[in-house]
PDB file of C-alpha atoms in Angstrom:
ATOM      1  CA  GLY A  52      -1.791   4.402  12.093  1.00 65.00           C
ATOM      2  CA  HIS A  53      -1.290   7.915  11.540  1.00 72.00           C
ATOM      3  CA  PRO A  54      -1.297  10.055  15.095  1.00 71.00           C
ATOM      4  CA  SER A  55      -4.436  11.535  13.730  1.00 71.00           C
ATOM      5  CA  ASP A  56      -6.062   8.301  13.905  1.00 73.00           C
ATOM      6  CA  SER A  57      -5.373   8.282  17.532  1.00 77.00           C
ATOM      7  CA  GLU A  58      -9.274   9.474  18.274  1.00 80.00           C
ATOM      8  CA  ARG A  59     -10.616   6.865  16.144  1.00 81.00           C
ATOM      9  CA  LEU A  60      -9.003   4.091  17.137  1.00 83.00           C
ATOM     10  CA  PRO A  61     -11.143   3.073  19.898  1.00 83.00           C
ATOM     11  CA  ALA A  62     -14.125   2.907  17.657  1.00 83.00           C
ATOM     12  CA  TRP A  63     -11.936   0.903  14.974  1.00 78.00           C
ATOM     13  CA  ARG A  64     -10.926  -1.717  17.705  1.00 79.00           C
ATOM     14  CA  ASP A  65     -14.788  -2.212  18.306  1.00 81.00           C
ATOM     15  CA  SER A  66     -15.839  -2.706  15.091  1.00 83.00           C
ATOM     16  CA  LEU A  67     -13.084  -5.458  14.628  1.00 82.00           C
ATOM     17  CA  GLY A  68     -14.721  -7.621  17.495  1.00 80.00           C
ATOM     18  CA  ASP A  69     -12.316 -10.485  18.905  1.00 78.00           C
ATOM     19  CA  PRO A  70      -9.722 -10.005  16.182  1.00 75.00           C
ATOM     20  CA  ALA A  71      -8.689  -6.660  17.879  1.00 69.00           C
ATOM     21  CA  ALA A  72      -6.874  -8.490  20.729  1.00 71.00           C
ATOM     22  CA  ARG A  73      -4.357  -9.887  18.623  1.00 78.00           C
ATOM     23  CA  ILE A  74      -3.616  -6.311  16.725  1.00 86.00           C
ATOM     24  CA  ASP A  75      -1.219  -4.130  18.103  1.00 87.00           C
ATOM     25  CA  VAL A  76      -0.848  -0.649  16.854  1.00 89.00           C
ATOM     26  CA  GLU A  77       1.843   1.789  16.731  1.00 91.00           C
ATOM     27  CA  LEU A  78       1.262   5.226  15.718  1.00 92.00           C
ATOM     28  CA  GLY A  79       3.374   7.474  13.200  1.00 94.00           C
ATOM     29  CA  ASP A  80       3.643   9.636  10.445  1.00 95.00           C
ATOM     30  CA  LEU A  81       5.028   7.235   8.080  1.00 96.00           C
ATOM     31  CA  ALA A  82       5.662  10.182   5.522  1.00 97.00           C
ATOM     32  CA  ASP A  83       8.223  11.458   7.603  1.00 96.00           C
ATOM     33  CA  ALA A  84      11.623   9.565   8.435  1.00 97.00           C
ATOM     34  CA  ALA A  85      11.849   9.931  11.964  1.00 97.00           C
ATOM     35  CA  SER A  86       8.242   9.548  12.892  1.00 97.00           C
ATOM     36  CA  ALA A  87       8.223   6.397  10.906  1.00 97.00           C
ATOM     37  CA  GLN A  88      11.472   5.111  12.265  1.00 96.00           C
ATOM     38  CA  ALA A  89      10.169   5.370  15.867  1.00 96.00           C
ATOM     39  CA  ALA A  90       6.964   3.783  14.865  1.00 96.00           C
ATOM     40  CA  MET A  91       8.718   0.735  13.182  1.00 96.00           C
ATOM     41  CA  GLN A  92      11.002   0.313  15.949  1.00 96.00           C
ATOM     42  CA  ALA A  93       8.732   0.516  18.744  1.00 96.00           C
ATOM     43  CA  ALA A  94       6.887  -2.605  16.497  1.00 94.00           C
ATOM     44  CA  ILE A  95       9.832  -4.421  15.922  1.00 95.00           C
ATOM     45  CA  ALA A  96      10.495  -4.404  19.685  1.00 94.00           C
ATOM     46  CA  ARG A  97       7.212  -5.385  20.738  1.00 92.00           C
ATOM     47  CA  LEU A  98       7.268  -8.169  18.273  1.00 91.00           C
ATOM     48  CA  GLY A  99      10.886  -9.411  18.353  1.00 92.00           C
ATOM     49  CA  GLY A 100      11.305  -8.899  14.635  1.00 93.00           C
ATOM     50  CA  VAL A 101       9.452  -8.588  11.401  1.00 96.00           C
ATOM     51  CA  ASP A 102       8.564 -11.649   8.619  1.00 97.00           C
ATOM     52  CA  VAL A 103       5.994  -9.568   6.713  1.00 98.00           C
ATOM     53  CA  LEU A 104       5.645  -5.856   5.884  1.00 98.00           C
ATOM     54  CA  VAL A 105       2.510  -4.287   4.217  1.00 98.00           C
ATOM     55  CA  ASN A 106       2.961  -0.910   2.995  1.00 98.00           C
ATOM     56  CA  ALA A 107      -0.592   0.277   2.282  1.00 96.00           C
ATOM     57  CA  ALA A 108      -0.390   3.876   3.586  1.00 94.00           C
ATOM     58  CA  GLY A 109      -1.866   6.222   1.034  1.00 93.00           C
ATOM     59  CA  ILE A 110      -3.485   9.266   0.583  1.00 94.00           C
ATOM     60  CA  THR A 111      -5.219  11.649  -2.670  1.00 94.00           C
ATOM     61  CA  ARG A 112      -4.754  15.068  -3.377  1.00 97.00           C
ATOM     62  CA  ASP A 113      -6.454  15.259  -6.692  1.00 96.00           C
ATOM     63  CA  ALA A 114      -6.018  18.212  -9.155  1.00 97.00           C
ATOM     64  CA  ARG A 115      -5.930  18.817 -13.131  1.00 98.00           C
ATOM     65  CA  PHE A 116      -1.941  19.299 -13.610  1.00 98.00           C
ATOM     66  CA  ALA A 117      -2.331  22.978 -14.554  1.00 98.00           C
ATOM     67  CA  LYS A 118      -3.975  23.760 -11.075  1.00 98.00           C
ATOM     68  CA  MET A 119      -2.051  21.164  -8.856  1.00 98.00           C
ATOM     69  CA  SER A 120       0.103  22.680  -6.328  1.00 98.00           C
ATOM     70  CA  LEU A 121       3.554  21.486  -5.350  1.00 98.00           C
ATOM     71  CA  GLU A 122       2.123  20.913  -1.635  1.00 98.00           C
ATOM     72  CA  GLN A 123       0.075  18.700  -3.433  1.00 98.00           C
ATOM     73  CA  TRP A 124       2.468  17.038  -5.206  1.00 98.00           C
ATOM     74  CA  ARG A 125       5.013  16.420  -2.480  1.00 98.00           C
ATOM     75  CA  ALA A 126       2.165  15.337  -0.044  1.00 98.00           C
ATOM     76  CA  VAL A 127       1.286  12.613  -1.599  1.00 98.00           C
ATOM     77  CA  ILE A 128       4.526  11.514  -3.091  1.00 98.00           C
ATOM     78  CA  ALA A 129       5.579  11.900   0.824  1.00 98.00           C
ATOM     79  CA  SER A 130       2.765   9.349   2.254  1.00 97.00           C
ATOM     80  CA  ASN A 131       2.469   6.938  -0.845  1.00 98.00           C
ATOM     81  CA  LEU A 132       6.131   6.474  -2.055  1.00 98.00           C
ATOM     82  CA  ASP A 133       8.597   7.916   0.673  1.00 98.00           C
ATOM     83  CA  SER A 134       6.792   5.916   3.080  1.00 98.00           C
ATOM     84  CA  VAL A 135       7.734   2.836   1.551  1.00 98.00           C
ATOM     85  CA  PHE A 136      11.415   3.872   1.482  1.00 98.00           C
ATOM     86  CA  HIS A 137      11.002   4.606   5.271  1.00 98.00           C
ATOM     87  CA  CYS A 138       9.209   1.208   6.335  1.00 98.00           C
ATOM     88  CA  CYS A 139      11.355  -0.916   4.114  1.00 98.00           C
ATOM     89  CA  LYS A 140      14.491   0.468   5.553  1.00 98.00           C
ATOM     90  CA  ALA A 141      13.784  -0.279   9.119  1.00 97.00           C
ATOM     91  CA  VAL A 142      13.075  -3.867   8.396  1.00 97.00           C
ATOM     92  CA  PHE A 143      15.056  -5.018   5.157  1.00 98.00           C
ATOM     93  CA  GLU A 144      18.481  -5.752   6.358  1.00 98.00           C
ATOM     94  CA  ALA A 145      17.056  -7.686   9.229  1.00 97.00           C
ATOM     95  CA  MET A 146      15.148  -9.719   6.856  1.00 98.00           C
ATOM     96  CA  CYS A 147      18.008 -10.559   4.745  1.00 98.00           C
ATOM     97  CA  ALA A 148      20.161 -11.465   7.845  1.00 98.00           C
ATOM     98  CA  GLN A 149      17.255 -13.854   8.926  1.00 97.00           C
ATOM     99  CA  ARG A 150      17.162 -14.947   5.335  1.00 98.00           C
ATOM    100  CA  TYR A 151      13.533 -14.438   5.116  1.00 98.00           C
ATOM    101  CA  GLY A 152      11.003 -12.004   4.501  1.00 98.00           C
ATOM    102  CA  ARG A 153       7.868 -11.098   2.730  1.00 98.00           C
ATOM    103  CA  ILE A 154       7.211  -6.961   1.661  1.00 98.00           C
ATOM    104  CA  VAL A 155       4.127  -6.663  -0.206  1.00 98.00           C
ATOM    105  CA  ASN A 156       3.758  -2.591  -1.643  1.00 98.00           C
ATOM    106  CA  ILE A 157       0.056  -1.652  -2.109  1.00 98.00           C
ATOM    107  CA  ALA A 158       0.021   0.504  -5.182  1.00 98.00           C
ATOM    108  CA  SER A 159      -2.950   0.965  -7.431  1.00 98.00           C
ATOM    109  CA  VAL A 160      -4.352   0.231 -11.190  1.00 97.00           C
ATOM    110  CA  ASN A 161      -3.633   3.958 -11.605  1.00 97.00           C
ATOM    111  CA  GLY A 162      -0.299   3.303 -11.093  1.00 98.00           C
ATOM    112  CA  GLN A 163      -0.121   1.193 -14.412  1.00 98.00           C
ATOM    113  CA  LYS A 164      -2.663   2.959 -16.811  1.00 97.00           C
ATOM    114  CA  GLY A 165      -2.737   6.502 -15.407  1.00 97.00           C
ATOM    115  CA  GLN A 166      -5.779   8.596 -14.374  1.00 94.00           C
ATOM    116  CA  PHE A 167      -6.909  12.301 -15.238  1.00 94.00           C
ATOM    117  CA  GLY A 168      -5.923  14.559 -12.278  1.00 97.00           C
ATOM    118  CA  GLN A 169      -3.841  12.115 -10.277  1.00 98.00           C
ATOM    119  CA  THR A 170      -0.281  12.890 -11.926  1.00 98.00           C
ATOM    120  CA  ASN A 171       0.931  12.553  -8.380  1.00 98.00           C
ATOM    121  CA  TYR A 172      -0.816   9.813  -7.264  1.00 98.00           C
ATOM    122  CA  SER A 173      -0.340   8.001 -10.889  1.00 98.00           C
ATOM    123  CA  ALA A 174       3.386   8.876 -10.189  1.00 98.00           C
ATOM    124  CA  ALA A 175       3.761   7.587  -6.758  1.00 98.00           C
ATOM    125  CA  LYS A 176       2.129   4.226  -7.405  1.00 98.00           C
ATOM    126  CA  ALA A 177       3.877   3.563 -10.438  1.00 98.00           C
ATOM    127  CA  GLY A 178       7.061   4.088  -8.336  1.00 98.00           C
ATOM    128  CA  MET A 179       6.059   1.725  -5.607  1.00 98.00           C
ATOM    129  CA  HIS A 180       6.160  -1.033  -8.084  1.00 98.00           C
ATOM    130  CA  GLY A 181       9.811   0.551  -9.718  1.00 98.00           C
ATOM    131  CA  PHE A 182      10.839   0.088  -5.994  1.00 98.00           C
ATOM    132  CA  SER A 183       9.291  -3.418  -5.777  1.00 98.00           C
ATOM    133  CA  MET A 184      11.180  -4.818  -8.646  1.00 98.00           C
ATOM    134  CA  ALA A 185      14.637  -3.143  -7.807  1.00 98.00           C
ATOM    135  CA  LEU A 186      14.334  -4.133  -4.078  1.00 98.00           C
ATOM    136  CA  ALA A 187      13.341  -7.899  -5.034  1.00 99.00           C
ATOM    137  CA  GLN A 188      16.475  -7.967  -7.119  1.00 98.00           C
ATOM    138  CA  GLU A 189      18.466  -7.425  -3.504  1.00 98.00           C
ATOM    139  CA  GLY A 190      16.715  -9.666  -1.523  1.00 98.00           C
ATOM    140  CA  ALA A 191      16.196 -12.558  -3.748  1.00 98.00           C
ATOM    141  CA  ARG A 192      19.265 -14.260  -2.663  1.00 98.00           C
ATOM    142  CA  TYR A 193      18.184 -13.925   1.110  1.00 98.00           C
ATOM    143  CA  GLY A 194      15.148 -15.519   0.760  1.00 98.00           C
ATOM    144  CA  VAL A 195      13.194 -12.175   0.799  1.00 98.00           C
ATOM    145  CA  THR A 196      10.729 -11.272  -2.025  1.00 98.00           C
ATOM    146  CA  VAL A 197       9.227  -8.150  -2.911  1.00 99.00           C
ATOM    147  CA  ASN A 198       5.886  -7.681  -4.568  1.00 98.00           C
ATOM    148  CA  THR A 199       3.515  -5.160  -5.584  1.00 98.00           C
ATOM    149  CA  VAL A 200      -0.511  -5.528  -5.523  1.00 98.00           C
ATOM    150  CA  SER A 201      -2.460  -2.951  -7.761  1.00 98.00           C
ATOM    151  CA  PRO A 202      -6.071  -2.947  -6.629  1.00 98.00           C
ATOM    152  CA  GLY A 203      -8.783  -1.183  -8.813  1.00 96.00           C
ATOM    153  CA  TYR A 204     -11.589   0.587  -7.052  1.00 93.00           C
ATOM    154  CA  VAL A 205     -12.299  -0.590  -3.474  1.00 95.00           C
ATOM    155  CA  ARG A 206     -15.135   0.123  -0.950  1.00 92.00           C
ATOM    156  CA  THR A 207     -13.437   2.071   1.259  1.00 89.00           C
ATOM    157  CA  PRO A 208     -13.722   5.509   2.933  1.00 83.00           C
ATOM    158  CA  MET A 209     -11.351   7.282   0.032  1.00 77.00           C
ATOM    159  CA  THR A 210     -13.874   5.847  -2.443  1.00 85.00           C
ATOM    160  CA  ALA A 211     -17.119   6.895  -0.843  1.00 86.00           C
ATOM    161  CA  ALA A 212     -15.514  10.435  -0.795  1.00 85.00           C
ATOM    162  CA  ILE A 213     -15.905   9.984  -4.651  1.00 86.00           C
ATOM    163  CA  LYS A 214     -19.038  11.825  -6.402  1.00 89.00           C
ATOM    164  CA  PRO A 215     -21.503   9.401  -7.158  1.00 91.00           C
ATOM    165  CA  GLU A 216     -22.026  10.074 -10.933  1.00 93.00           C
ATOM    166  CA  ALA A 217     -18.155   9.960 -11.362  1.00 89.00           C
ATOM    167  CA  LEU A 218     -17.879   6.803  -9.383  1.00 88.00           C
ATOM    168  CA  ALA A 219     -20.773   5.580 -11.682  1.00 92.00           C
ATOM    169  CA  ALA A 220     -18.842   6.540 -14.645  1.00 92.00           C
ATOM    170  CA  VAL A 221     -15.822   4.402 -13.283  1.00 87.00           C
ATOM    171  CA  LEU A 222     -17.685   1.586 -12.670  1.00 93.00           C
ATOM    172  CA  ALA A 223     -19.322   1.248 -16.248  1.00 95.00           C
ATOM    173  CA  GLN A 224     -15.677   0.747 -17.348  1.00 95.00           C
ATOM    174  CA  VAL A 225     -15.145  -2.116 -14.998  1.00 97.00           C
ATOM    175  CA  PRO A 226     -16.069  -5.472 -16.480  1.00 97.00           C
ATOM    176  CA  VAL A 227     -16.817  -7.427 -13.127  1.00 97.00           C
ATOM    177  CA  GLY A 228     -19.226  -4.418 -12.885  1.00 95.00           C
ATOM    178  CA  ARG A 229     -18.631  -3.389  -9.217  1.00 95.00           C
ATOM    179  CA  MET A 230     -16.200  -2.161  -6.625  1.00 95.00           C
ATOM    180  CA  ALA A 231     -13.868  -4.817  -4.712  1.00 97.00           C
ATOM    181  CA  GLU A 232     -14.256  -5.538  -1.233  1.00 96.00           C
ATOM    182  CA  PRO A 233     -11.294  -5.163   1.123  1.00 95.00           C
ATOM    183  CA  SER A 234     -10.939  -8.666   1.795  1.00 96.00           C
ATOM    184  CA  GLU A 235     -10.634  -9.406  -2.038  1.00 98.00           C
ATOM    185  CA  ILE A 236      -7.401  -7.456  -1.810  1.00 98.00           C
ATOM    186  CA  ALA A 237      -6.256  -8.826   1.429  1.00 97.00           C
ATOM    187  CA  ARG A 238      -6.436 -12.378  -0.101  1.00 98.00           C
ATOM    188  CA  ALA A 239      -4.112 -11.334  -2.814  1.00 98.00           C
ATOM    189  CA  VAL A 240      -1.714 -10.108   0.046  1.00 98.00           C
ATOM    190  CA  ARG A 241      -1.862 -12.669   2.238  1.00 98.00           C
ATOM    191  CA  PHE A 242      -1.071 -15.277  -1.094  1.00 98.00           C
ATOM    192  CA  LEU A 243       2.265 -13.051  -1.761  1.00 98.00           C
ATOM    193  CA  ALA A 244       2.982 -13.144   2.037  1.00 98.00           C
ATOM    194  CA  ASP A 245       2.610 -16.724   2.294  1.00 98.00           C
ATOM    195  CA  GLU A 246       5.592 -18.886   3.161  1.00 97.00           C
ATOM    196  CA  ASP A 247       5.187 -21.057  -0.072  1.00 98.00           C
ATOM    197  CA  ALA A 248       5.339 -17.698  -2.374  1.00 98.00           C
ATOM    198  CA  GLY A 249       8.816 -17.906  -2.364  1.00 98.00           C
ATOM    199  CA  TYR A 250       9.530 -18.082  -6.259  1.00 98.00           C
ATOM    200  CA  ILE A 251       7.542 -14.850  -6.883  1.00 98.00           C
ATOM    201  CA  THR A 252       9.516 -11.862  -6.294  1.00 98.00           C
ATOM    202  CA  GLY A 253       9.127  -8.541  -8.374  1.00 98.00           C
ATOM    203  CA  ALA A 254       5.837  -9.220  -9.558  1.00 98.00           C
ATOM    204  CA  ASN A 255       2.749  -6.759  -9.914  1.00 98.00           C
ATOM    205  CA  LEU A 256      -0.467  -8.719  -8.918  1.00 98.00           C
ATOM    206  CA  PRO A 257      -3.494  -6.740 -10.364  1.00 98.00           C
ATOM    207  CA  VAL A 258      -7.163  -6.790  -8.324  1.00 98.00           C
ATOM    208  CA  ASN A 259      -9.120  -4.618 -10.413  1.00 98.00           C
ATOM    209  CA  GLY A 260     -12.085  -6.448 -11.747  1.00 98.00           C
ATOM    210  CA  GLY A 261     -10.704  -6.236 -15.167  1.00 98.00           C
ATOM    211  CA  LEU A 262     -10.606  -2.427 -15.527  1.00 97.00           C
ATOM    212  CA  PHE A 263      -6.807  -2.637 -16.705  1.00 97.00           C
ATOM    213  CA  MET A 264      -5.621  -5.887 -18.375  1.00 96.00           C
ATOM    214  CA  SER A 265      -1.826  -6.025 -19.640  1.00 91.00           C
ATOM    215  CA  ALA A 266       0.166  -9.299 -20.980  1.00 84.00           C
TER     216      ALA A 266
END
């Protein structure tokens, strides 16, 4: 979690019930190299190593390109793309050395098709999959797979902030006719993170209700 989440942490744990007892949390700003490294190293020390890494940090700073500030651009690239570099840097060599690892990067349907007002977000999410494909080639011979999951619109606090009329317009384009539940994205991540998924690497698994389809 982000350091700003510290005040929300107790309520989040309470919402999970019993599973919370099996979850350790390290707070760090994954957009910042030093903070990310410190958080990752603390987690590794506590766990004794890492077999699976899921990169799911992300923010939006939407604006039409003509009005997008450099700060909005850099904030999204740092949180959504730099964070992947920082976290993978902390575990990749160790995964290769132990000859096993699963890395899953959470991108977005908008990284595949683009989205009005999201040049920053779409660029970062497309970059995540480019990163996945390249790192997958470096890890393959060591038993380390690197894949991407590209969700569509999911019922989360981020989508809850979308104006109702804008969200209705988006959902009208989704053949399944609804947003995904977080558990449906988690199922795809779990599939790619499984020990039996060793022959899948460099793939981008869309979970978008048919919003975007490609060959």
